[in-house]
Amino acid sequence: MSIKLTTQAYCKMLLHAAKYPHCAVNGLLVAEKQKEKKKDSHSTPILCVDCIPLFHGTLALAPMLEVALTLIDTWCKENKYVIAGYYQANERTKDFRPNQFAEKVGARIAENFSEAAMIMVDSTRFTMGCYEPILAIYDHHENKWKCRDCNADCFEDWCEAQKITSALLEGRSYESLIDFDNHLDDLRNDWTNPEINKSVLHLC
Amino acid sequence: TPVQTDWRVNVLIIVFTEMRDKLRKWREDNHRNSEQIVDVGEELINEHASKLGDDIWIIYEQVMIAALDCSRDDLAWTCLQELKRQFPGSQRVKRLAGMRLEALEKYEDASKQYDSILQDDPTNTAARKRKISILKAQGKSAEAIRELNEYLEQFVGDQEAWHELSELYINEHDYGKAAFCLEELMMTNPHNHLYCEQYAEVKYTQGGLENLELSRKYFAQALKLNNRNMRALFGLYMSASHIAASPKVNATVKKANVKYATWATNQINRAYQVSYARCLL
């Protein structure tokens, strides 16, 4: 079972990494809740429609992650979403392999959503032009995480994702990106990022 | 006409003062907003250098470090040359030259630079800490931890170092040792709500009933020190809820923690109301 990403989901992930180039960052991906499981459902990919940036800096502490999962779970239920994935960009550019923490969070998400994906951002290939997808997507099989090739097929519309992400990076939209850490610093900061969502829509 | 000229000059002075004050605030807050520092600092240096007086040297240093963050080696080099010219033979400038080598990933050359500083001055803490940063950049966490521990045996009052060490331990999932570092920080900074709150988070992560109860106490302490610390408030709610739900606690303890959790929920709701934000708890 494979996942696909919308432009909005991919965009916000990269903006989060771009806002904190000197930190590790992580976040969640959400998909629309499927009504029923069809017989041949293994052929329909899950579409991750949005991304919730969570933390930057020290990631490996439990309490705020639990708070975030609780609040975002409620939000998901209201919007008929389900938490479908977890992304992480490590502090060191050259370090793009999932660590113990990423696997733990991924496994936790997989408990509630069996087709959950774990995504690692490869910062070594991160450019303003966004000419290639810079993700490594891991699927959960028999308690192990297996890496899948990430190419244009992993996106709802790669050309659109590339164009819009690049435009927003050039325009420094990452300066106004809000993650859950920002929300905890000031509750008025909205981790659903409505302004950035608008910008993405506007450029579509 | 004289009036028009005055108006234009006044605007320039205001703009210049604002830029200089922004840089000072970012310096004092130790903000790592390097792109903005480069934007403001580069213009200040290029257009208003003469007005800066002696401030210009610390601004060159600040802009240089920000430029390294933004891969602006051209700008970093310019700042470094100005500083070298003004302060020949300075250890502080030598350290900046080392940082530039680090930014270019020339770690061996950078290390040699810091070693030469340490030869002249074995107590130069900045050079020692840069060497540890190189280990961190190379992913040599175990070595970085070892060196940092050795450093702290000598410089036991260096808070920045204790905090760095706590983060290194957290990344290695060595929560017990991370807690120890934060205990050192809390001892020397009993009024710092952030250390209290971080200690509580580490204890919570360690898990187990005893650690949960400790974490609840320290979340509460952080709140006492700063009643607007949302992490402490949420942490109090989470830890009290978990304790109350634990099969290992007696009825009295359970009742008390239900009370704490309920109090925390009300406070959280109020905090969201005050911010005109939606509470999802």
Coordinates of C-alpha atoms in Angstrom, one line a residue:
Chain A
M1 CA 0.0 0.0 0.0
S2 CA 1.6 3.2 -1.1
I3 CA 1.0 6.8 -0.1
K4 CA 0.9 9.8 -2.4
L5 CA 1.4 13.4 -1.4
T6 CA -0.5 16.5 -2.4
T7 CA 1.4 19.7 -3.1
Q8 CA 0.2 21.2 0.2
A9 CA 1.6 18.3 2.2
Y10 CA 5.0 18.3 0.4
C11 CA 5.3 22.1 0.5
K12 CA 4.7 22.5 4.2
M13 CA 7.2 19.7 5.0
L14 CA 9.9 21.4 3.1
L15 CA 9.0 24.9 4.4
H16 CA 9.4 23.5 7.9
A17 CA 12.8 22.1 7.2
A18 CA 13.8 25.4 5.5
K19 CA 12.7 27.5 8.5
Y20 CA 15.0 25.6 10.8
P21 CA 18.0 24.6 8.8
H22 CA 20.2 24.1 11.9
C23 CA 17.7 21.9 13.7
A24 CA 16.0 18.6 13.5
V25 CA 12.4 19.0 12.6
N26 CA 9.4 16.6 12.5
G27 CA 5.7 16.5 11.9
L28 CA 2.7 14.4 10.9
L29 CA 0.9 13.7 7.6
V30 CA -2.8 13.4 7.5
A31 CA -5.1 11.7 4.9
E32 CA -8.8 11.7 4.3
K33 CA -10.5 8.9 6.2
Q34 CA -11.6 6.2 3.8
K35 CA -15.3 5.2 4.3
E36 CA -15.0 1.5 3.6
K37 CA -12.2 -0.9 2.8
K38 CA -12.9 -2.2 -0.7
K39 CA -11.8 -5.6 -1.7
D40 CA -9.0 -4.4 -3.9
S41 CA -8.1 -1.5 -1.7
H42 CA -4.5 -2.5 -1.8
S43 CA -4.3 -0.9 -5.3
T44 CA -5.6 2.5 -4.3
P45 CA -2.8 4.7 -2.8
I46 CA -3.5 6.7 0.3
L47 CA -3.4 10.4 -0.4
C48 CA -1.8 12.6 2.2
V49 CA -3.6 15.8 1.9
D50 CA -1.9 17.9 4.6
C51 CA 1.1 18.2 6.9
I52 CA 1.2 19.3 10.5
P53 CA 4.7 20.5 11.4
L54 CA 5.4 19.6 15.0
F55 CA 8.7 20.3 16.6
H56 CA 12.2 21.7 15.9
G57 CA 15.4 21.1 17.9
T58 CA 15.3 18.4 20.5
L59 CA 12.7 15.9 19.2
A60 CA 13.2 12.9 21.5
L61 CA 11.0 13.9 24.5
A62 CA 7.6 12.3 25.1
P63 CA 5.2 14.7 26.8
M64 CA 4.7 17.4 24.1
L65 CA 4.6 14.8 21.4
E66 CA 1.7 13.1 23.3
V67 CA 0.0 16.5 23.7
A68 CA 0.3 17.1 20.0
L69 CA -0.9 13.7 19.0
T70 CA -3.9 14.1 21.3
L71 CA -4.9 17.6 20.0
I72 CA -4.2 16.7 16.4
D73 CA -6.2 13.5 16.7
T74 CA -9.3 15.5 17.9
W75 CA -8.8 17.9 14.9
C76 CA -8.5 15.0 12.6
K77 CA -11.8 13.5 13.8
E78 CA -13.5 16.8 13.2
N79 CA -12.2 17.1 9.7
K80 CA -12.6 13.4 8.8
Y81 CA -8.8 13.0 8.6
V82 CA -6.6 10.2 9.9
I83 CA -3.0 10.5 10.9
A84 CA -1.3 8.6 8.1
G85 CA 2.4 9.4 8.4
Y86 CA 5.4 10.9 10.2
Y87 CA 8.2 12.9 8.7
Q88 CA 11.6 13.9 10.2
A89 CA 14.6 15.8 9.0
N90 CA 17.7 15.2 11.1
E91 CA 19.9 17.9 12.5
R92 CA 23.0 16.9 10.5
T93 CA 22.5 17.4 6.7
K94 CA 24.3 14.2 5.8
D95 CA 22.2 12.1 8.2
F96 CA 19.1 11.1 6.4
R97 CA 18.5 7.7 7.9
P98 CA 15.6 7.1 10.3
N99 CA 16.8 6.8 13.9
Q100 CA 15.2 5.0 16.8
F101 CA 12.9 7.8 17.6
A102 CA 11.5 8.1 14.1
E103 CA 10.9 4.3 14.1
K104 CA 9.1 4.6 17.5
V105 CA 6.8 7.3 16.4
G106 CA 6.2 5.6 13.1
A107 CA 5.3 2.4 14.9
R108 CA 2.9 4.3 17.2
I109 CA 1.1 5.8 14.2
A110 CA 1.0 2.4 12.5
E111 CA -0.9 1.0 15.5
N112 CA -3.8 3.2 14.5
F113 CA -3.3 3.2 10.8
S114 CA -1.7 0.1 9.3
E115 CA -0.6 1.7 6.1
A116 CA 1.3 4.5 7.9
A117 CA 4.4 5.8 6.2
M118 CA 7.6 7.2 7.8
I119 CA 9.3 9.8 5.7
M120 CA 12.8 11.1 6.0
V121 CA 13.9 14.3 4.4
D122 CA 17.2 14.2 2.6
S123 CA 18.6 17.6 3.2
T124 CA 21.7 17.0 1.0
R125 CA 19.5 17.3 -2.1
F126 CA 17.5 20.2 -0.8
T127 CA 17.6 23.1 -3.3
M128 CA 15.6 26.2 -3.9
G129 CA 14.7 24.9 -7.3
C130 CA 13.2 21.6 -5.9
Y131 CA 14.1 19.8 -9.1
E132 CA 13.8 16.4 -7.6
P133 CA 11.8 14.9 -4.7
I134 CA 14.0 14.8 -1.7
L135 CA 12.1 12.2 0.4
A136 CA 12.8 8.7 1.4
I137 CA 9.5 6.9 2.2
Y138 CA 9.4 3.9 4.5
D139 CA 6.6 1.4 4.7
H140 CA 5.9 -0.8 7.8
H141 CA 6.1 -4.5 6.9
E142 CA 6.3 -7.2 9.6
N143 CA 7.7 -4.9 12.2
K144 CA 10.4 -3.6 9.9
W145 CA 10.6 -0.3 8.0
K146 CA 11.3 -0.8 4.3
C147 CA 12.5 2.0 2.1
R148 CA 10.6 2.7 -1.1
D149 CA 11.9 4.6 -4.1
C150 CA 10.5 8.2 -4.1
N151 CA 9.8 9.6 -7.5
A152 CA 7.2 11.7 -9.3
D153 CA 4.7 8.8 -8.8
C154 CA 4.6 9.5 -5.1
F155 CA 2.9 12.8 -5.7
E156 CA -0.6 13.7 -6.8
D157 CA 1.0 16.2 -9.3
W158 CA 4.8 16.4 -9.1
C159 CA 5.1 19.3 -11.5
E160 CA 2.8 21.4 -9.5
A161 CA 4.5 20.4 -6.2
Q162 CA 7.9 21.3 -7.6
K163 CA 6.8 24.7 -9.0
I164 CA 4.8 25.8 -6.0
T165 CA 7.3 24.6 -3.3
S166 CA 10.1 26.4 -5.2
A167 CA 8.1 29.6 -5.5
L168 CA 7.2 29.6 -1.8
L169 CA 10.9 28.9 -0.8
E170 CA 12.0 31.8 -3.0
G171 CA 9.4 34.0 -1.4
R172 CA 10.6 33.0 2.1
S173 CA 7.2 31.8 3.1
Y174 CA 8.9 29.5 5.6
E175 CA 9.4 32.6 7.8
S176 CA 5.6 32.5 8.6
L177 CA 5.3 28.7 8.9
I178 CA 3.9 27.7 12.3
D179 CA 4.8 24.4 14.0
F180 CA 3.5 23.0 17.2
D181 CA 6.5 24.4 19.1
N182 CA 5.5 27.9 17.9
H183 CA 1.9 27.2 19.1
L184 CA 3.1 26.2 22.6
D185 CA 5.1 29.5 22.7
D186 CA 2.0 31.5 21.8
L187 CA -1.4 29.9 21.5
R188 CA -2.5 32.3 18.8
N189 CA 0.0 30.7 16.4
D190 CA -2.1 28.4 14.2
W191 CA -0.4 25.0 13.4
T192 CA -2.9 24.4 10.5
N193 CA -1.1 27.3 8.7
P194 CA -4.2 28.7 6.9
E195 CA -2.2 31.5 5.3
I196 CA 0.3 29.2 3.7
N197 CA -2.6 26.9 2.6
K198 CA -4.1 30.0 0.9
S199 CA -0.8 30.7 -0.8
V200 CA -0.6 27.2 -2.1
L201 CA -4.1 27.4 -3.5
H202 CA -3.5 30.8 -5.0
L203 CA -0.5 29.4 -6.9
C204 CA -2.3 26.3 -8.2
Chain B
T1 CA 14.8 73.6 0.0
P2 CA 16.1 73.2 3.6
V3 CA 12.8 71.6 5.0
Q4 CA 12.7 68.8 2.3
T5 CA 16.4 67.9 2.9
D6 CA 15.8 67.6 6.7
W7 CA 12.9 65.3 6.2
R8 CA 14.9 62.9 4.0
V9 CA 17.9 62.9 6.4
N10 CA 15.6 62.2 9.4
V11 CA 14.1 59.2 7.6
L12 CA 17.5 57.8 6.9
I13 CA 18.6 58.3 10.6
I14 CA 15.4 56.5 11.8
V15 CA 16.0 53.6 9.4
F16 CA 19.6 53.3 10.4
T17 CA 18.8 53.4 14.2
E18 CA 16.1 50.8 13.8
M19 CA 18.5 48.5 11.9
R20 CA 21.2 48.9 14.5
D21 CA 18.8 48.3 17.4
K22 CA 17.4 45.2 15.7
L23 CA 20.9 43.7 15.4
R24 CA 21.6 44.5 19.1
K25 CA 18.4 42.9 20.2
W26 CA 19.1 39.7 18.2
R27 CA 22.6 39.7 19.7
E28 CA 21.3 40.0 23.2
D29 CA 18.6 37.3 22.7
N30 CA 21.2 35.1 20.9
H31 CA 18.7 34.6 18.1
R32 CA 19.8 32.4 15.2
N33 CA 17.7 34.2 12.6
S34 CA 20.7 34.3 10.3
E35 CA 19.0 35.3 7.0
Q36 CA 17.5 38.4 8.6
I37 CA 20.8 39.3 10.3
V38 CA 22.5 39.0 6.9
D39 CA 19.9 41.2 5.3
V40 CA 20.0 43.9 7.9
G41 CA 23.7 43.6 8.7
E42 CA 24.9 43.7 5.2
E43 CA 23.0 46.9 4.4
L44 CA 24.1 48.5 7.6
I45 CA 27.8 47.7 6.9
N46 CA 27.6 48.7 3.3
E47 CA 25.6 51.9 3.7
H48 CA 26.1 53.2 7.2
A49 CA 29.5 51.9 8.4
S50 CA 30.7 55.4 9.3
K51 CA 27.8 56.0 11.7
L52 CA 28.3 52.9 13.7
G53 CA 31.4 53.9 15.7
D54 CA 32.9 51.1 17.7
D55 CA 29.7 49.1 17.4
I56 CA 30.9 48.1 13.9
W57 CA 33.4 45.4 15.2
I58 CA 30.8 43.5 17.1
I59 CA 28.5 43.8 14.2
Y60 CA 31.1 42.4 11.8
E61 CA 31.4 39.4 14.2
Q62 CA 27.6 38.9 14.3
V63 CA 27.1 39.3 10.6
M64 CA 30.1 37.0 9.8
I65 CA 28.6 34.2 11.9
A66 CA 25.2 34.7 10.3
A67 CA 26.8 34.8 6.8
L68 CA 28.4 31.4 7.5
D69 CA 25.0 30.0 8.4
C70 CA 23.7 31.3 5.0
S71 CA 26.7 30.0 2.9
R72 CA 27.6 33.7 2.2
D73 CA 31.3 33.1 2.2
D74 CA 31.9 36.3 0.3
L75 CA 30.3 38.4 3.1
A76 CA 31.9 36.3 5.9
W77 CA 35.3 36.8 4.3
T78 CA 34.8 40.5 4.1
C79 CA 33.9 40.8 7.7
L80 CA 36.8 38.5 8.7
Q81 CA 39.3 40.7 6.9
E82 CA 38.0 43.9 8.6
L83 CA 38.3 42.2 12.0
K84 CA 41.8 40.8 11.2
R85 CA 43.0 44.2 10.2
Q86 CA 41.6 45.9 13.3
F87 CA 42.6 43.2 15.8
P88 CA 45.8 41.5 14.5
G89 CA 46.7 38.4 16.5
S90 CA 43.4 38.3 18.4
Q91 CA 42.3 34.9 19.7
R92 CA 38.7 35.9 19.3
V93 CA 39.3 36.6 15.6
K94 CA 41.3 33.4 15.2
R95 CA 38.2 31.5 16.5
L96 CA 36.1 33.2 13.9
A97 CA 38.6 32.1 11.2
G98 CA 38.2 28.6 12.6
M99 CA 34.4 28.8 12.4
R100 CA 34.7 29.8 8.7
L101 CA 36.8 26.6 8.1
E102 CA 34.2 24.6 9.9
A103 CA 31.5 26.1 7.6
L104 CA 33.6 25.0 4.6
E105 CA 33.7 21.6 6.2
K106 CA 37.5 21.8 6.5
Y107 CA 37.4 20.2 9.9
E108 CA 41.1 19.3 10.2
D109 CA 42.2 22.8 9.4
A110 CA 39.6 24.2 11.8
S111 CA 40.8 21.9 14.5
K112 CA 44.5 23.0 13.9
Q113 CA 43.4 26.6 14.2
Y114 CA 41.7 25.9 17.6
D115 CA 44.7 23.9 18.7
S116 CA 47.0 26.9 18.0
I117 CA 44.7 29.1 20.1
L118 CA 44.9 26.5 22.9
Q119 CA 48.7 26.3 22.7
D120 CA 48.9 30.1 23.5
D121 CA 46.0 29.9 26.0
P122 CA 45.0 26.5 27.4
T123 CA 42.1 28.0 29.2
N124 CA 40.4 29.4 26.1
T125 CA 36.9 27.9 26.5
A126 CA 35.6 29.1 23.2
A127 CA 38.3 27.1 21.2
R128 CA 37.6 23.9 23.3
K129 CA 33.9 24.2 22.7
R130 CA 34.4 24.7 18.9
K131 CA 36.4 21.5 18.9
I132 CA 33.5 19.7 20.5
S133 CA 31.2 21.2 17.9
I134 CA 33.3 19.7 15.2
L135 CA 32.8 16.3 16.7
K136 CA 29.1 16.9 16.8
A137 CA 29.1 18.1 13.2
Q138 CA 30.9 14.9 12.2
G139 CA 28.3 12.8 13.9
K140 CA 30.8 11.6 16.5
S141 CA 28.3 11.8 19.4
A142 CA 30.0 9.5 21.8
E143 CA 33.3 11.4 21.5
A144 CA 31.5 14.8 21.7
I145 CA 29.9 13.6 25.0
R146 CA 33.2 12.4 26.4
E147 CA 35.0 15.6 25.5
L148 CA 32.2 17.7 26.9
N149 CA 32.2 15.8 30.2
E150 CA 36.0 16.4 30.5
Y151 CA 35.5 20.1 29.7
L152 CA 32.8 20.3 32.4
E153 CA 35.1 18.8 35.0
Q154 CA 37.3 21.8 34.5
F155 CA 34.7 24.5 33.8
V156 CA 31.9 23.3 36.1
G157 CA 30.0 26.6 35.9
D158 CA 29.5 26.7 32.2
Q159 CA 25.8 26.6 31.8
E160 CA 25.7 26.6 28.0
A161 CA 27.9 23.5 28.1
W162 CA 25.7 21.7 30.7
H163 CA 22.7 22.4 28.5
E164 CA 24.5 21.2 25.3
L165 CA 25.4 18.0 27.2
S166 CA 21.8 17.4 28.3
E167 CA 20.7 17.7 24.6
L168 CA 23.4 15.3 23.4
Y169 CA 22.3 12.8 26.1
I170 CA 18.6 13.2 25.1
N171 CA 19.5 12.5 21.4
E172 CA 21.2 9.3 22.6
H173 CA 18.1 8.4 24.7
D174 CA 20.3 8.5 27.8
Y175 CA 17.6 10.3 29.8
G176 CA 19.2 9.5 33.2
K177 CA 22.3 11.4 32.4
A178 CA 20.3 14.2 30.7
A179 CA 18.4 14.6 33.9
F180 CA 21.7 14.9 35.8
C181 CA 22.8 17.8 33.6
L182 CA 19.4 19.6 34.1
E183 CA 19.7 19.0 37.9
E184 CA 23.0 20.9 37.8
L185 CA 21.3 23.7 35.8
M186 CA 18.4 23.9 38.2
M187 CA 20.7 24.0 41.2
T188 CA 22.5 27.1 39.9
N189 CA 19.4 28.7 38.4
P190 CA 16.6 27.9 40.8
H191 CA 14.3 30.6 39.3
N192 CA 14.6 29.4 35.7
H193 CA 11.3 27.9 34.7
L194 CA 12.6 26.5 31.4
Y195 CA 15.2 24.2 33.1
C196 CA 12.4 23.0 35.5
E197 CA 10.1 22.3 32.6
Q198 CA 12.8 20.5 30.6
Y199 CA 13.7 18.4 33.6
A200 CA 10.1 17.4 34.0
E201 CA 9.9 16.4 30.3
V202 CA 13.0 14.2 30.7
K203 CA 11.6 12.5 33.8
Y204 CA 8.3 11.9 32.0
T205 CA 10.1 10.4 29.0
Q206 CA 12.1 8.1 31.3
G207 CA 8.7 6.6 32.4
G208 CA 7.6 4.6 35.4
L209 CA 5.4 5.8 38.3
E210 CA 8.1 7.4 40.3
N211 CA 9.4 9.4 37.4
L212 CA 5.9 10.5 36.4
E213 CA 5.3 11.8 39.9
L214 CA 8.6 13.7 39.9
S215 CA 7.8 15.1 36.5
R216 CA 4.4 16.3 37.7
K217 CA 6.1 18.0 40.6
Y218 CA 8.6 19.8 38.4
F219 CA 5.9 20.8 35.8
A220 CA 4.1 22.3 38.8
Q221 CA 7.2 24.1 39.9
A222 CA 7.8 25.5 36.5
L223 CA 4.3 26.8 36.5
K224 CA 4.9 28.5 39.9
L225 CA 7.9 30.2 38.4
N226 CA 6.1 31.2 35.2
N227 CA 2.3 30.7 35.1
R228 CA 2.3 31.3 31.4
N229 CA 4.5 28.3 30.5
M230 CA 2.1 26.3 28.3
R231 CA 4.4 23.3 28.1
A232 CA 4.4 23.1 31.9
L233 CA 0.7 23.4 32.0
F234 CA 0.1 20.7 29.4
G235 CA 2.8 18.6 31.1
L236 CA 1.0 18.8 34.4
Y237 CA -2.2 17.7 32.8
M238 CA -0.5 14.7 31.0
S239 CA 1.5 13.5 34.0
A240 CA -1.4 13.8 36.5
S241 CA -3.7 12.0 34.1
H242 CA -1.3 9.2 33.6
I243 CA -0.8 8.8 37.4
A244 CA -4.5 8.9 38.1
A245 CA -5.0 6.1 35.4
S246 CA -2.2 3.9 36.8
P247 CA -3.3 0.6 38.4
K248 CA -0.5 1.0 40.9
V249 CA -1.8 4.0 42.8
N250 CA -4.1 4.0 45.8
A251 CA -7.4 5.8 45.9
T252 CA -6.0 8.9 47.7
V253 CA -3.2 9.4 45.2
K254 CA -5.7 8.8 42.3
K255 CA -8.1 11.4 43.7
A256 CA -5.4 14.0 44.1
N257 CA -4.1 13.5 40.6
V258 CA -7.6 13.7 39.1
K259 CA -7.9 17.0 40.9
Y260 CA -4.6 18.3 39.5
A261 CA -5.5 17.1 36.0
T262 CA -8.9 18.8 36.2
W263 CA -7.3 22.1 37.5
A264 CA -4.9 21.9 34.6
T265 CA -7.7 21.4 32.0
N266 CA -9.5 24.4 33.3
Q267 CA -6.3 26.5 33.1
I268 CA -5.6 25.3 29.6
N269 CA -9.2 26.2 28.5
R270 CA -8.8 29.7 30.0
A271 CA -5.4 30.2 28.3
Y272 CA -7.0 29.3 24.9
Q273 CA -10.0 31.6 25.6
V274 CA -7.7 34.5 26.4
S275 CA -5.8 34.0 23.2
Y276 CA -9.1 33.8 21.1
A277 CA -7.8 30.4 20.0
R278 CA -9.8 27.2 19.8
C279 CA -9.1 24.6 22.6
L280 CA -9.0 21.1 21.3
L281 CA -8.4 19.5 24.6

